[in-house]
Structure formats: structure tokens, C-alpha cells
Amino acid sequence: MSTPSPTQAAPTQTTPTQAAPAQATPTQATPPPPAPGRPLFGYGTNGLTDLRLDDALGLLADLGYDGVGLTLDHMHLDPLAPDLAARTARVARRLGELGLTATVETGARYVLDPRRKHGPSLLDPDADGRAARIRLLLRAVRVASDLGAHAVHCFSGVLPADTPLDAAWKRLTFSLAPVLEAAEAARVPLAVEPEPGHLLATLDDFHHLRGLLGDPAPAVLGLTLDIGHCQCLEPLPPADCLRAAAPWVHHLQIEDMRRGVHEHLPLGDGEIDFPPVLAALAELTAAGYPGLTVVELPRHSHAGPELARGSLSFLRREAPTC
């Protein structure tokens, strides 16, 4: 995807600027520190949707994972249901009991609209639709803060039909402004994911967004880097993408994939050469990356427990020090 020419955002609209007030203060026990220099592996709850959240967390802890990519969805810490703060407090306690850390993900397919996948997005032509997505992200920031999470993940959305590129980038920058403000206040990084088929699809697009937003500090605006997406469409090999993106990475997702085909595959079923990727991950960890590398298999919940077990074994086998 070619990078559009920069355009300045024009903040002339009205959007929500505050997350829903918390009604309970969660207390999360501090998990034991990992072995020095060891990457932290997690598994995404979007690949365990047939399990209750409490059961999913227990499974991951029993298997030896360090954390979880927690997708806010109707079956797992529903962000739209009542008593979110109290339910978040219970999840925080459970994570602490199990010694797990978390990153909050916001890629649930139908959490806002039962008829449109990932709709409405930050690019929606309807201002009320964009506001609904902004409110979801503000809630995610509050949840992440209460969980002590590494970051909040988000994405741009697909370019709507008949929308000029300049207008879409303006919508995106304007929509993200209150979320970045809330994330900075909460000291929770916002980690944007380049997603194949979306307006922000590549690492170049991420850097274009940074420029439009005035180059926020990496501690405020960073990346969710999906290793499979690098294999799918980036010009560099995935290991080189990871090294190039290192200053901005706050969250990593990993699965297998084939060039030019956006299909998340179990580790070993695609074309990725994993030892170089895991070597680059070890370098990133040694340089101080504190976040998770989360296995991302959202279409494989029917075999979630087995794939969670096999994925961690694969990662440890391909990177013996892990």
C-alpha cells in the first residue's frame, strides 16, 4: 500500500473525551519476574472464545504462558455491559493470582455492530459511528489501566467507499486525538496495528500517521506489530521488520502466514522462517522490551486449548532459550 501525502488534521468536530468513570479500584498482585532476557509469550483470547474467560486464563497459566492478549468482547469482559469496573477488578485479581500479565486488544468483530465486522470504525462516514468506536477505545484505556496492562491495541479500519484518502486520514487523526490524550494521562501506551486491507496497513502508514499527529512520543503512540502481517505484505522479511519497528513496539502478535494471503495460520503451517524472527525478538527483549508476544489465531477457537499448548511448545523449540 503506497503512503498518501501528509495532510493536517482539522479538529472541528465534537468527540467523547472521557472514559467511563470507574466504580471500583482493582488490586492486582505483581506477578513474579520472568527469567532475565526471556521473551514473554501470551495467547489471544480471541482464539479461545469457546472458553469462559476465567477458564481461559487458568488454561494459559497452566500451560506456562506469561500473559494474555485480552480482546474485549461480549464473551470476555464485555466492554458494553454493566459494572465494567467491578468486573475488571475481578479479572485483575485473577491475573495476579495466576501470575499473568495482559495487553488489552480491541479487535472484536461485532462488539459494536452485530451486522458489520469491525464496524463502526474510526473512519466511519457517520460521526456517531466514529464516536462509538472512540468510546470503546476510551473504555479500553480505563480497563488497561485498571489491569496494569502493557498497552491498548487498536486499528484504523477499512477505507470507506467514496472516501478520499485525505479525508480518511483526517478522520483517523481527529478520532485518535482524545484516545491518545486519555492513554497519556493513564500512562498506558496506545499500540496501533497495521492491518492488511485497512487504511493503515503497513509500517510506512504508521509513520505517516505519526507525522500527521505531530510525532507523539513512542511511550504514547506505538505499534502492535503482527509478524504474520509482515510476511503477508511488508517488503522486508519479518525479522527485519521487527528490528526496524523496535523503537515503537508495545505489543507483538505472532502466527504463521503466506505471502500475499491474509490468513492467520498455526505456527509451522505457513511460510515464515521463525528462528530469525525469534532471534530478533530476543534482541528486542534484551534491549528492554517489556511487553508480550501473543499467539493470534482468531479463527481457531474450536481447537483453542490444543493450539495454545502446541504454539508454546513450537516457540520454545524454535528458540531454545525461551
mmCIF file of C-alpha atoms in Angstrom, residues 121-252:
data_model
loop_
_atom_site.group_PDB
_atom_site.id
_atom_site.type_symbol
_atom_site.label_atom_id
_atom_site.label_comp_id
_atom_site.label_asym_id
_atom_site.label_seq_id
_atom_site.Cartn_x
_atom_site.Cartn_y
_atom_site.Cartn_z
ATOM 1 C CA SER A 121 -14.502 2.172 12.755
ATOM 2 C CA LEU A 122 -12.553 5.356 13.366
ATOM 3 C CA LEU A 123 -13.071 6.085 9.646
ATOM 4 C CA ASP A 124 -16.847 5.677 9.608
ATOM 5 C CA PRO A 125 -18.593 8.335 7.494
ATOM 6 C CA ASP A 126 -21.144 8.733 10.285
ATOM 7 C CA ALA A 127 -19.886 10.894 13.164
ATOM 8 C CA ASP A 128 -21.986 8.937 15.671
ATOM 9 C CA GLY A 129 -20.372 5.725 14.466
ATOM 10 C CA ARG A 130 -16.893 7.141 14.938
ATOM 11 C CA ALA A 131 -17.903 8.365 18.389
ATOM 12 C CA ALA A 132 -18.995 4.837 19.352
ATOM 13 C CA ARG A 133 -15.563 3.465 18.396
ATOM 14 C CA ILE A 134 -13.854 6.275 20.310
ATOM 15 C CA ARG A 135 -15.920 5.480 23.407
ATOM 16 C CA LEU A 136 -14.900 1.832 23.125
ATOM 17 C CA LEU A 137 -11.224 2.777 22.960
ATOM 18 C CA LEU A 138 -11.577 5.119 25.939
ATOM 19 C CA ARG A 139 -13.114 2.277 27.921
ATOM 20 C CA ALA A 140 -10.281 0.025 26.811
ATOM 21 C CA VAL A 141 -7.767 2.553 28.134
ATOM 22 C CA ARG A 142 -9.521 2.558 31.507
ATOM 23 C CA VAL A 143 -9.625 -1.258 31.574
ATOM 24 C CA ALA A 144 -5.944 -1.468 30.644
ATOM 25 C CA SER A 145 -5.017 0.994 33.371
ATOM 26 C CA ASP A 146 -7.000 -0.949 35.960
ATOM 27 C CA LEU A 147 -5.426 -4.232 34.854
ATOM 28 C CA GLY A 148 -1.895 -2.838 34.798
ATOM 29 C CA ALA A 149 -1.756 -3.880 31.134
ATOM 30 C CA HIS A 150 1.212 -3.319 28.839
ATOM 31 C CA ALA A 151 -0.767 -1.385 26.191
ATOM 32 C CA VAL A 152 -4.074 -0.893 24.394
ATOM 33 C CA HIS A 153 -4.256 -2.235 20.838
ATOM 34 C CA CYS A 154 -6.303 -0.559 18.111
ATOM 35 C CA PHE A 155 -6.578 -0.311 14.311
ATOM 36 C CA SER A 156 -7.678 2.224 11.707
ATOM 37 C CA GLY A 157 -10.425 0.390 9.854
ATOM 38 C CA VAL A 158 -11.088 -0.143 6.160
ATOM 39 C CA LEU A 159 -11.245 2.886 3.865
ATOM 40 C CA PRO A 160 -14.980 3.546 3.362
ATOM 41 C CA ALA A 161 -16.318 3.617 -0.179
ATOM 42 C CA ASP A 162 -16.208 7.003 -1.912
ATOM 43 C CA THR A 163 -13.978 8.475 0.808
ATOM 44 C CA PRO A 164 -10.874 10.350 -0.411
ATOM 45 C CA LEU A 165 -7.610 9.348 1.243
ATOM 46 C CA ASP A 166 -7.003 12.803 2.660
ATOM 47 C CA ALA A 167 -10.426 12.835 4.289
ATOM 48 C CA ALA A 168 -9.877 9.362 5.760
ATOM 49 C CA TRP A 169 -6.543 10.329 7.307
ATOM 50 C CA LYS A 170 -8.159 13.464 8.773
ATOM 51 C CA ARG A 171 -10.891 11.342 10.348
ATOM 52 C CA LEU A 172 -8.330 8.961 11.777
ATOM 53 C CA THR A 173 -6.131 11.630 13.325
ATOM 54 C CA PHE A 174 -9.102 13.524 14.746
ATOM 55 C CA SER A 175 -10.656 10.336 16.159
ATOM 56 C CA LEU A 176 -7.429 9.231 17.805
ATOM 57 C CA ALA A 177 -6.747 12.569 19.488
ATOM 58 C CA PRO A 178 -8.968 12.037 22.591
ATOM 59 C CA VAL A 179 -7.804 8.420 22.879
ATOM 60 C CA LEU A 180 -4.154 9.475 22.880
ATOM 61 C CA GLU A 181 -4.952 12.126 25.490
ATOM 62 C CA ALA A 182 -6.604 9.545 27.743
ATOM 63 C CA ALA A 183 -3.837 6.998 27.167
ATOM 64 C CA GLU A 184 -1.142 9.508 28.047
ATOM 65 C CA ALA A 185 -2.983 10.525 31.219
ATOM 66 C CA ALA A 186 -3.381 6.864 32.197
ATOM 67 C CA ARG A 187 0.248 6.076 31.254
ATOM 68 C CA VAL A 188 -0.934 3.264 29.008
ATOM 69 C CA PRO A 189 0.587 3.265 25.500
ATOM 70 C CA LEU A 190 -1.743 3.144 22.527
ATOM 71 C CA ALA A 191 -0.435 0.488 20.118
ATOM 72 C CA VAL A 192 -1.824 0.863 16.580
ATOM 73 C CA GLU A 193 -1.803 -2.247 14.416
ATOM 74 C CA PRO A 194 -1.082 -2.076 10.688
ATOM 75 C CA GLU A 195 -3.753 -4.373 9.281
ATOM 76 C CA PRO A 196 -3.892 -5.725 5.700
ATOM 77 C CA GLY A 197 -6.796 -4.157 3.848
ATOM 78 C CA HIS A 198 -7.107 -1.212 6.239
ATOM 79 C CA LEU A 199 -6.221 2.433 5.656
ATOM 80 C CA LEU A 200 -3.262 1.962 7.995
ATOM 81 C CA ALA A 201 -1.929 -1.278 6.537
ATOM 82 C CA THR A 202 1.874 -1.019 6.663
ATOM 83 C CA LEU A 203 4.730 0.273 8.750
ATOM 84 C CA ASP A 204 5.056 3.195 6.327
ATOM 85 C CA ASP A 205 1.419 4.046 7.015
ATOM 86 C CA PHE A 206 2.104 4.033 10.753
ATOM 87 C CA HIS A 207 4.899 6.530 10.324
ATOM 88 C CA HIS A 208 2.628 8.656 8.124
ATOM 89 C CA LEU A 209 0.100 8.711 10.983
ATOM 90 C CA ARG A 210 2.823 9.714 13.428
ATOM 91 C CA GLY A 211 3.685 12.660 11.238
ATOM 92 C CA LEU A 212 0.062 13.788 10.977
ATOM 93 C CA LEU A 213 -0.242 13.659 14.778
ATOM 94 C CA GLY A 214 2.910 15.722 15.338
ATOM 95 C CA ASP A 215 5.231 12.805 16.112
ATOM 96 C CA PRO A 216 3.965 11.770 19.579
ATOM 97 C CA ALA A 217 6.475 10.130 21.883
ATOM 98 C CA PRO A 218 6.773 6.352 21.427
ATOM 99 C CA ALA A 219 5.627 5.959 25.033
ATOM 100 C CA VAL A 220 2.265 7.460 23.986
ATOM 101 C CA LEU A 221 1.736 6.226 20.416
ATOM 102 C CA GLY A 222 3.365 2.979 19.404
ATOM 103 C CA LEU A 223 2.854 -0.179 17.425
ATOM 104 C CA THR A 224 1.141 -3.502 17.612
ATOM 105 C CA LEU A 225 3.333 -5.421 15.173
ATOM 106 C CA ASP A 226 1.863 -8.619 13.775
ATOM 107 C CA ILE A 227 4.627 -10.907 12.476
ATOM 108 C CA GLY A 228 2.252 -12.640 10.082
ATOM 109 C CA HIS A 229 1.203 -9.331 8.565
ATOM 110 C CA CYS A 230 4.864 -8.569 7.891
ATOM 111 C CA GLN A 231 5.123 -11.831 5.978
ATOM 112 C CA CYS A 232 1.909 -11.040 4.125
ATOM 113 C CA LEU A 233 2.692 -7.600 2.719
ATOM 114 C CA GLU A 234 5.802 -5.811 4.024
ATOM 115 C CA PRO A 235 8.806 -5.533 1.657
ATOM 116 C CA LEU A 236 11.245 -6.631 4.372
ATOM 117 C CA PRO A 237 11.390 -10.098 5.971
ATOM 118 C CA PRO A 238 9.536 -10.302 9.306
ATOM 119 C CA ALA A 239 12.738 -10.327 11.401
ATOM 120 C CA ASP A 240 13.936 -7.139 9.697
ATOM 121 C CA CYS A 241 10.513 -5.540 10.168
ATOM 122 C CA LEU A 242 10.764 -6.247 13.889
ATOM 123 C CA ARG A 243 14.189 -4.654 14.122
ATOM 124 C CA ALA A 244 13.089 -1.617 12.112
ATOM 125 C CA ALA A 245 9.970 -1.139 14.248
ATOM 126 C CA ALA A 246 11.687 -1.768 17.578
ATOM 127 C CA PRO A 247 11.572 1.818 18.962
ATOM 128 C CA TRP A 248 7.777 1.915 18.669
ATOM 129 C CA VAL A 249 6.740 -1.660 19.517
ATOM 130 C CA HIS A 250 4.457 -2.042 22.544
ATOM 131 C CA HIS A 251 2.722 -5.266 21.568
ATOM 132 C CA LEU A 252 3.597 -8.187 19.307
#
